PDB file of C-alpha atoms in Angstrom:
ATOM      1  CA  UNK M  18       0.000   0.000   0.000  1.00 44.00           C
ATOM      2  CA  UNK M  19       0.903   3.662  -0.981  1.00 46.00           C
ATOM      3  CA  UNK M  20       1.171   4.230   3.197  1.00 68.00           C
ATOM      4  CA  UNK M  21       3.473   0.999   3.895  1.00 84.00           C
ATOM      5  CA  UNK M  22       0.856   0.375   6.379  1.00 89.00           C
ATOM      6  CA  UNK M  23      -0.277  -3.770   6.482  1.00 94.00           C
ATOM      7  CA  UNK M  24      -2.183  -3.482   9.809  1.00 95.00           C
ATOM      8  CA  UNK M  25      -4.258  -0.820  10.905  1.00 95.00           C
ATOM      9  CA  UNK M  26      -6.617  -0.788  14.408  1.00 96.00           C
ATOM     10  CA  UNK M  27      -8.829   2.108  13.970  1.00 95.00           C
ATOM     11  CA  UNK M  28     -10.528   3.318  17.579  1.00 96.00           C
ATOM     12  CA  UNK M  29     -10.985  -0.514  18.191  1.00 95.00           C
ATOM     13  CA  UNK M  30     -13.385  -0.891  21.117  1.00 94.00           C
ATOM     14  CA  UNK M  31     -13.227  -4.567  22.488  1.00 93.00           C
ATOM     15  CA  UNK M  32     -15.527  -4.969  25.310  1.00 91.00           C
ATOM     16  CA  UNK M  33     -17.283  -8.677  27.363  1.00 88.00           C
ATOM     17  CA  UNK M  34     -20.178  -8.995  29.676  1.00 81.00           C
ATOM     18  CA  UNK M  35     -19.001  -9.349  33.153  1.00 79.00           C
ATOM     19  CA  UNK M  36     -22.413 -10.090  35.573  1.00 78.00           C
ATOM     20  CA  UNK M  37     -23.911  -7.153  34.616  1.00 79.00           C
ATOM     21  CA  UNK M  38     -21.363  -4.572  33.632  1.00 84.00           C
ATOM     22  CA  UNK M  39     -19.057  -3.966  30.679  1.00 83.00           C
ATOM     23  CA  UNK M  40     -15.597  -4.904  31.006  1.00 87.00           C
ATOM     24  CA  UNK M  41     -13.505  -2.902  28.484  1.00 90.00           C
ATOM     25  CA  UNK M  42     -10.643  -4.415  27.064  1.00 92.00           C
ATOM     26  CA  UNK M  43      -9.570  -2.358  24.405  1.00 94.00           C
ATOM     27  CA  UNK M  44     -11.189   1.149  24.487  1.00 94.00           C
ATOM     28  CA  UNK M  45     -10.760   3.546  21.403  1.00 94.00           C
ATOM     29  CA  UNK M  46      -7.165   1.721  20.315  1.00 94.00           C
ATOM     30  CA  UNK M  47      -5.042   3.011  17.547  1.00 95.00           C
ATOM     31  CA  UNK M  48      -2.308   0.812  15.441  1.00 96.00           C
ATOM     32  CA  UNK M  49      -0.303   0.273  12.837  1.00 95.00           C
ATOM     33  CA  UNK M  50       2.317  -2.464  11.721  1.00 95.00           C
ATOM     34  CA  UNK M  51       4.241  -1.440   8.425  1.00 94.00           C
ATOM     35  CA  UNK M  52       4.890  -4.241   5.780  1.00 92.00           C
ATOM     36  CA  UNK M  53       8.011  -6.200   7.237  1.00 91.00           C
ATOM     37  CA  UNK M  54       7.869  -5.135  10.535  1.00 93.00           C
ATOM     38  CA  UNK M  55       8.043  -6.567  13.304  1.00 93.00           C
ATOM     39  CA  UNK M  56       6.806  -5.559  16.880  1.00 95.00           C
ATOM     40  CA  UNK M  57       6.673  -6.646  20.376  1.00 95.00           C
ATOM     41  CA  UNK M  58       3.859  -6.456  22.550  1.00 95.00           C
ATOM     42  CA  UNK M  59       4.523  -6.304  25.621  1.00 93.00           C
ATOM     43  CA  UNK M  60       2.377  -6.071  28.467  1.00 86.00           C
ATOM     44  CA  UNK M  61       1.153  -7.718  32.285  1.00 80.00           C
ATOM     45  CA  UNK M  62      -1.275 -10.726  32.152  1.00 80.00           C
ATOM     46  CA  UNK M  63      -5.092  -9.706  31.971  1.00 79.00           C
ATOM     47  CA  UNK M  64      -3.898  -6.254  30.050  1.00 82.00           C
ATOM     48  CA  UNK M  65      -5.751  -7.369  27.155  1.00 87.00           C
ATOM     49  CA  UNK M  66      -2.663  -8.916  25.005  1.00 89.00           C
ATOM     50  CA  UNK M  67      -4.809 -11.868  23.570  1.00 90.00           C
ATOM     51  CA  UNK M  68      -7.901  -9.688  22.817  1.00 93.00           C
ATOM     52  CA  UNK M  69      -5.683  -7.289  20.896  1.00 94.00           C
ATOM     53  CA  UNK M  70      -3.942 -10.157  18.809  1.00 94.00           C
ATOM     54  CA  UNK M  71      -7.276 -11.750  18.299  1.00 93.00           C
ATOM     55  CA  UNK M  72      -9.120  -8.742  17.357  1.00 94.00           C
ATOM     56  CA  UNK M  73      -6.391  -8.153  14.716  1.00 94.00           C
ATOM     57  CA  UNK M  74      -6.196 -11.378  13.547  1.00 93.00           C
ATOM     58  CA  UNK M  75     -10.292 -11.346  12.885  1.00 93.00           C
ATOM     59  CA  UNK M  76     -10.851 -14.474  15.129  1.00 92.00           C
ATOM     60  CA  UNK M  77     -12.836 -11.645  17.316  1.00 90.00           C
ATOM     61  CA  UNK M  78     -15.211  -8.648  16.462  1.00 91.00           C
ATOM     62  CA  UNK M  79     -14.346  -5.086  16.924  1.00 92.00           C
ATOM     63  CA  UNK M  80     -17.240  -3.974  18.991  1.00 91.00           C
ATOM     64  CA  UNK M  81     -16.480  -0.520  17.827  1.00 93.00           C
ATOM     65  CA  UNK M  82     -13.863   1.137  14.884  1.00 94.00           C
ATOM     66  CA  UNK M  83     -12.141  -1.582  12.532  1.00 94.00           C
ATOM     67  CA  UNK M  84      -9.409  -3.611  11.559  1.00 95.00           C
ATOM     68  CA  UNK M  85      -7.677  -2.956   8.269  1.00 95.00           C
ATOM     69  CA  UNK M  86      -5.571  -5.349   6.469  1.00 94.00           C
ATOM     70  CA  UNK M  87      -3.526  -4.580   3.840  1.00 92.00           C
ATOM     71  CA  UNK M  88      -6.181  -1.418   2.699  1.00 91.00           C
ATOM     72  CA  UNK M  89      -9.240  -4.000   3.538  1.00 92.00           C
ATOM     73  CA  UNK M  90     -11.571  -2.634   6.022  1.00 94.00           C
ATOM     74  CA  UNK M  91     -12.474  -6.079   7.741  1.00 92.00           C
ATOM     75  CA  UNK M  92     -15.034  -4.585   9.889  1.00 81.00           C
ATOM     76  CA  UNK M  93     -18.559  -5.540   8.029  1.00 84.00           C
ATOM     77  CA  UNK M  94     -16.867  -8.724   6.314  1.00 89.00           C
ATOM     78  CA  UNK M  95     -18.918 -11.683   6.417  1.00 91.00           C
ATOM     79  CA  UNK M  96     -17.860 -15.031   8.532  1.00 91.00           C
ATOM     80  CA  UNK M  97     -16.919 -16.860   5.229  1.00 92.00           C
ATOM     81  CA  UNK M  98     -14.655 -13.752   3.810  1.00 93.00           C
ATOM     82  CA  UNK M  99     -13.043 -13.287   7.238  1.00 92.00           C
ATOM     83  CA  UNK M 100     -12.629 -17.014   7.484  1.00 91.00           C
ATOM     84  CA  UNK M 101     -10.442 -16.859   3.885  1.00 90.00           C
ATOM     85  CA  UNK M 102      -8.171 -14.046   5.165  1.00 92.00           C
ATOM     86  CA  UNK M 103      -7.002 -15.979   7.827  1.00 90.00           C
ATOM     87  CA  UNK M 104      -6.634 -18.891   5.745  1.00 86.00           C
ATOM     88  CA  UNK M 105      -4.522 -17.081   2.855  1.00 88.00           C
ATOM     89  CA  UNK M 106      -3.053 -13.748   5.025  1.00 92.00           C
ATOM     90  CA  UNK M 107      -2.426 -14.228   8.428  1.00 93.00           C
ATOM     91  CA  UNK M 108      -0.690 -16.940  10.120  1.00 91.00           C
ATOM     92  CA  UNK M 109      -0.859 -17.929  14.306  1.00 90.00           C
ATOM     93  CA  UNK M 110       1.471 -18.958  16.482  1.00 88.00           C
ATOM     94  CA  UNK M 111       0.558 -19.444  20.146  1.00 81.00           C
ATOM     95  CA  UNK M 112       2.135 -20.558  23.645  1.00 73.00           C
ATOM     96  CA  UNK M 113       1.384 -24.136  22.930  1.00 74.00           C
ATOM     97  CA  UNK M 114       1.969 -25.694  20.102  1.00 74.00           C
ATOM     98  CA  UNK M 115      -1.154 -26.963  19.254  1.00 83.00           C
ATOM     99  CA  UNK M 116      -0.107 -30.069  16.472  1.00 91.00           C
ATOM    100  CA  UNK M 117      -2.212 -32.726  15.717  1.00 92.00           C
ATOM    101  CA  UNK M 118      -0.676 -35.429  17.801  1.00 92.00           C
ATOM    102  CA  UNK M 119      -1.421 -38.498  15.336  1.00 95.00           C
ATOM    103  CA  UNK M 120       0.587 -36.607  12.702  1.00 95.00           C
ATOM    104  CA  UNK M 121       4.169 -36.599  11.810  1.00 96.00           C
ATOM    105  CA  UNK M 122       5.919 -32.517  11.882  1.00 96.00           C
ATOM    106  CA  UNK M 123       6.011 -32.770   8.079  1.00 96.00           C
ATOM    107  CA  UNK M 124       1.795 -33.843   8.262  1.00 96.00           C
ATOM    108  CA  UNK M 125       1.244 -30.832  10.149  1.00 95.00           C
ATOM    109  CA  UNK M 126       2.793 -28.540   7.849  1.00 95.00           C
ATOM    110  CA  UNK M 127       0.973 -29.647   5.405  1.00 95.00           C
ATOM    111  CA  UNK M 128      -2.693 -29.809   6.637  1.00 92.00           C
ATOM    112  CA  UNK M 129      -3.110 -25.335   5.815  1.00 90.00           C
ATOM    113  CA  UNK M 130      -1.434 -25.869   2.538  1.00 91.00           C
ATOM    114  CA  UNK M 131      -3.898 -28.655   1.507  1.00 92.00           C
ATOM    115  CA  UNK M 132      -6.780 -26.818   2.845  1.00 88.00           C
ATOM    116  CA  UNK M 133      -5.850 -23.981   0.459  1.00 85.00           C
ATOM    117  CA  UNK M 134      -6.138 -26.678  -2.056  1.00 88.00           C
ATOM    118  CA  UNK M 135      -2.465 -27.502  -3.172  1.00 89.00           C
ATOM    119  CA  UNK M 136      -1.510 -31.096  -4.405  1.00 93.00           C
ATOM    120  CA  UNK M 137      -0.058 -33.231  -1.813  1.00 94.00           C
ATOM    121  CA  UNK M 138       3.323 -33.283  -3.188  1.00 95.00           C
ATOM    122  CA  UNK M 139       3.735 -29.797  -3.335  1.00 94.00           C
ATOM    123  CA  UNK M 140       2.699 -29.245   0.258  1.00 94.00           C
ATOM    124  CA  UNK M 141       5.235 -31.849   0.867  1.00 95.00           C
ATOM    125  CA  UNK M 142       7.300 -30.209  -0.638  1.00 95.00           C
ATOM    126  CA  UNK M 143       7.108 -26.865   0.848  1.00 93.00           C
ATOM    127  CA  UNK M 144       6.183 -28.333   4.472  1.00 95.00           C
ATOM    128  CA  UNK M 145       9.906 -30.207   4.348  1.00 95.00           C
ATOM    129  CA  UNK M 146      12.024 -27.037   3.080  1.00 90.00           C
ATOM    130  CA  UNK M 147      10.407 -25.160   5.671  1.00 91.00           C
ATOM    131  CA  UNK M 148      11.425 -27.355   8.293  1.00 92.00           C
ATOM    132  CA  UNK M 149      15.194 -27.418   7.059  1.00 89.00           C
ATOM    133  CA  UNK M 150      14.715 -23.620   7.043  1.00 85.00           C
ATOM    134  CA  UNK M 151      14.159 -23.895  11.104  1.00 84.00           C
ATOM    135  CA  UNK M 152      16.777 -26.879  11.155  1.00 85.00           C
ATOM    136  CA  UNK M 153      14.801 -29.684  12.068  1.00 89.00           C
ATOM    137  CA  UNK M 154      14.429 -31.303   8.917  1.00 91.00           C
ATOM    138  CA  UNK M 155      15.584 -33.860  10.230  1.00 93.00           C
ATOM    139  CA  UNK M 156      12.552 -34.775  12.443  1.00 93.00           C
ATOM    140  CA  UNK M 157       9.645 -34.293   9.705  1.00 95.00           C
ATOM    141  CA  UNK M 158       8.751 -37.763  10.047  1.00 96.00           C
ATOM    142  CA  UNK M 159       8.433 -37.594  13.843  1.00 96.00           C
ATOM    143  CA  UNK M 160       5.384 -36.930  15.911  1.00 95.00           C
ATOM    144  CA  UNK M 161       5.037 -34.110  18.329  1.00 94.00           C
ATOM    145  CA  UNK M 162       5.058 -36.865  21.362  1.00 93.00           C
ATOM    146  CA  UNK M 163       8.709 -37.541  20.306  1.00 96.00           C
ATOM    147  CA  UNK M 164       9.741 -34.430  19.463  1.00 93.00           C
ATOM    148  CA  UNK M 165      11.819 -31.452  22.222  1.00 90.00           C
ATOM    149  CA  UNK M 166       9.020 -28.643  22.897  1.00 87.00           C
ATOM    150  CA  UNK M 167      11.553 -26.227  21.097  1.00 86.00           C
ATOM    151  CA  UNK M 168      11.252 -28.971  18.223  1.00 91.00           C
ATOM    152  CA  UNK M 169       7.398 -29.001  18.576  1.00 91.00           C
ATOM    153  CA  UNK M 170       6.907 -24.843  18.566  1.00 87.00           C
ATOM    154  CA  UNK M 171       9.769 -24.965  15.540  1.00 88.00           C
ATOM    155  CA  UNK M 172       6.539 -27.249  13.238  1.00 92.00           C
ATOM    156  CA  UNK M 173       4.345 -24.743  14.840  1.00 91.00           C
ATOM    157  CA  UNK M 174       6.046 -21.445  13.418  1.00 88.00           C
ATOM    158  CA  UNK M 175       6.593 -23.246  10.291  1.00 90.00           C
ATOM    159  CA  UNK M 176       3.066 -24.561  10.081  1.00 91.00           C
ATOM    160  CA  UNK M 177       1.860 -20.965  10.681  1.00 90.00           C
ATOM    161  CA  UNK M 178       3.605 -19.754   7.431  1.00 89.00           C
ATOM    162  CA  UNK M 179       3.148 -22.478   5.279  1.00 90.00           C
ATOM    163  CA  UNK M 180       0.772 -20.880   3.598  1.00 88.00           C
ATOM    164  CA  UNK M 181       2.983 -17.134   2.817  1.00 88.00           C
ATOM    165  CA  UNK M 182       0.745 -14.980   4.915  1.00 91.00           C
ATOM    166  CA  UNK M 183       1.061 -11.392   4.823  1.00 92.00           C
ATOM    167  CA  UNK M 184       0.702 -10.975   8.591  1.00 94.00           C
ATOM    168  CA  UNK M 185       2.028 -13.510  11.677  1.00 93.00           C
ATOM    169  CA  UNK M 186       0.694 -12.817  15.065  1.00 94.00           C
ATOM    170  CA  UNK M 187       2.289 -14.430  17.935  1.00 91.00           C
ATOM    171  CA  UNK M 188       0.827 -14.846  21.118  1.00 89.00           C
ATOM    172  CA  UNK M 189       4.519 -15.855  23.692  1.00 85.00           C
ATOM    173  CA  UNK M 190       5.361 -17.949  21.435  1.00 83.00           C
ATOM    174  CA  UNK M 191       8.382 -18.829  23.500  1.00 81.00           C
ATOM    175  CA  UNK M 192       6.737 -18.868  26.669  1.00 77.00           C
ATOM    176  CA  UNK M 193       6.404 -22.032  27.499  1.00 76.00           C
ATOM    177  CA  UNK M 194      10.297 -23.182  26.594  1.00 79.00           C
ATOM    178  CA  UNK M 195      13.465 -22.563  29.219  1.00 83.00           C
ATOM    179  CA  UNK M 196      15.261 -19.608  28.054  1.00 84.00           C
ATOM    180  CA  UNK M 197      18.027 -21.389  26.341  1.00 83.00           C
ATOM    181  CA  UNK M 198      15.636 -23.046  23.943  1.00 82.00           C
ATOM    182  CA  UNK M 199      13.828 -19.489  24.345  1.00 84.00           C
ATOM    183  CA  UNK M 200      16.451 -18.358  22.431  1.00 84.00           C
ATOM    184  CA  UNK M 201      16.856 -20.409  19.703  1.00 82.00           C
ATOM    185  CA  UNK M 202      13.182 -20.666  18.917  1.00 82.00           C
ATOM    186  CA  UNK M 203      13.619 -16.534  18.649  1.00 85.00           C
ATOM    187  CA  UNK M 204      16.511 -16.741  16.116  1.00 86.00           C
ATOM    188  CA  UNK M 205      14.549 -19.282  14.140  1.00 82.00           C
ATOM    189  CA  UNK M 206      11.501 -17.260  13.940  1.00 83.00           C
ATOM    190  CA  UNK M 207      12.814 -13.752  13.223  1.00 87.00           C
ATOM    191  CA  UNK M 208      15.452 -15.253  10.430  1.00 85.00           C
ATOM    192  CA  UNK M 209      11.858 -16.796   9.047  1.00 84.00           C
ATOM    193  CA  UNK M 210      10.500 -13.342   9.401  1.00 85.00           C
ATOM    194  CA  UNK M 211      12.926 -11.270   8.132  1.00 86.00           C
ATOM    195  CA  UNK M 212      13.789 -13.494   5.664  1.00 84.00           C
ATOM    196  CA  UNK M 213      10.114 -13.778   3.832  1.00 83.00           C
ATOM    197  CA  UNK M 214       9.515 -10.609   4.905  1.00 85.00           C
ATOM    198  CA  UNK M 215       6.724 -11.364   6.701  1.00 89.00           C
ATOM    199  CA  UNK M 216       4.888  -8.258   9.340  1.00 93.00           C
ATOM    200  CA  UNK M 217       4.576  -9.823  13.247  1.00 94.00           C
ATOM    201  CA  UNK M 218       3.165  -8.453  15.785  1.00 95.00           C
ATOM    202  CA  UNK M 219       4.384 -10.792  18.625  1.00 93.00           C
ATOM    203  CA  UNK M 220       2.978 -10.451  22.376  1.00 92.00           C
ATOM    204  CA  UNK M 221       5.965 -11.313  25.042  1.00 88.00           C
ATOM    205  CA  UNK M 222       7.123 -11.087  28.368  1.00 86.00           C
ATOM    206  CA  UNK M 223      10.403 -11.850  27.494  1.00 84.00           C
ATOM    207  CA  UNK M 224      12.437  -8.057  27.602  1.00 88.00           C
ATOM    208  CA  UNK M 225      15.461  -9.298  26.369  1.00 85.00           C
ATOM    209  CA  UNK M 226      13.423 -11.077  22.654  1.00 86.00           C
ATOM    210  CA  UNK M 227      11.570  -7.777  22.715  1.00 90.00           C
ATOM    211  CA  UNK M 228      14.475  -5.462  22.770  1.00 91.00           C
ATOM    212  CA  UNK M 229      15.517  -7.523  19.371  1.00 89.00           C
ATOM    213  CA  UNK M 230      12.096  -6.483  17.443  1.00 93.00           C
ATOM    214  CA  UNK M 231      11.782  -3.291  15.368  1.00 94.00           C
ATOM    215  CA  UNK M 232      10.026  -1.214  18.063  1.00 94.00           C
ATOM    216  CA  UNK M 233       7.945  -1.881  21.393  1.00 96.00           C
ATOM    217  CA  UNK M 234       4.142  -1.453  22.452  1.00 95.00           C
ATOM    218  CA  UNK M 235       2.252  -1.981  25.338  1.00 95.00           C
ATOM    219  CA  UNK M 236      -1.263  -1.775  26.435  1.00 94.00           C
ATOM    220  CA  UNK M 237      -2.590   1.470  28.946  1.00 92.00           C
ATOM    221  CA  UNK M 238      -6.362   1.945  30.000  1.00 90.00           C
ATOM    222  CA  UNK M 239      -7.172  -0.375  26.832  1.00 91.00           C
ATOM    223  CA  UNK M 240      -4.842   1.548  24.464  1.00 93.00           C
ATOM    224  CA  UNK M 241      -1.733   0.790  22.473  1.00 94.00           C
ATOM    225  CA  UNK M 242       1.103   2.725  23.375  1.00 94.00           C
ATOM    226  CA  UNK M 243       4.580   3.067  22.563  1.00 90.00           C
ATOM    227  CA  UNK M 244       6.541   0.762  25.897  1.00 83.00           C
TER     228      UNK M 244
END
């Protein structure tokens, strides 16, 4: 886009029924991830990190302002169109892996690819260069059960790209690993990043991964603010 601009939250008002009030999450938030950038989020548990990366990543309604992906207001989309953006733009990675344990690290790749409708051999394909890319090709015939958990979120970062999306959004995606492994998970997934040229927005608690992204933001009285 003619403003560089990939992701834009526009006055995003995120708000949930708590009893019988109105807890607001996000209230009136403003912001804006340029194409190949990459940005930490960084904020306390129960500050709203989740509901921000879900609300961006359409897998929650705005209940005021919109999202904007890539000059697409996403706001008044229906399910279905929604439903194909994530599918073809924007790729998840979360805490926990989340692989299908009665599949091998290759299979798992390959499931988004063959949803979008590629042959089987090319998801292969793609599914096993991607794992050399994050140096485990060596393990694409393993299951998640018998792989390390920096193995297991290594298929999940790749699975999350396998299909080129425009956008990743990571929710501590390292999290749940020592910080040794921490570590390496990190250089794996911003080579990956910087490499396709990917945008991330990538929530963390980890100072030391944030102080390696482009820029930092946190959340304040539901808005997004430079940390």
């Amino acid at each position: 886009m003619t403003n560089g601009l990939l992701l834009e939250l526009k006055a995003v008002d995120r708000r949930y029924d708590e009893g019988t009030r109105k807890l607001t999450i996000l209230d009136q938030a403003d912001f804006s991830l340029k194409h190949g950038e990459m940005v930490a989020l960084v904020a306390p548990s129960g500050a709203g990190k989740s509901t921000l990366l879900h609300t961006a990543g359409l897998l929650e309604w705005p209940d005021g302002g919109d999202v904007i992906l890539n000059g697409r207001a996403c706001g008044r989309l229906s399910d279905d169109e929604r439903t194909a953006i994530r599918r073809n733009d924007i790729g998840f990675v979360y805490q926990f892996h989340h692989l299908l344990p009665e599949f091998s690290a290759v299979e798992n790749i390959m499931m988004p690819q063959l949803v979008c409708g590629l042959s089987r051999a090319q998801a292969r394909e793609r599914a096993l260069q991607l794992l050399d890319y994050m140096k485990i090709g060596e393990r694409a015939e393993h299951r998640p059960a018998e792989l390390s958990g920096g193995e297991q979120q290594r298929v999940a970062i790749a699975r999350a790209v396998a299909n080129a999306p425009l956008l990743l959004l990571a929710d501590e995606p390292t999290g749940n690993l020592d910080p040794a492994t921490a570590s390496y998970v990190f250089d794996a997934l911003e080579a990956l990043v910087r490499h396709s040229g990917l945008s991330a927005l990538i929530a963390t608690h980890n100072h030391e991964l944030a102080a390696r992204m482009d820029r930092r933001v946190t959340l304040e009285g539901g808005k997004v603010v430079d940390f």
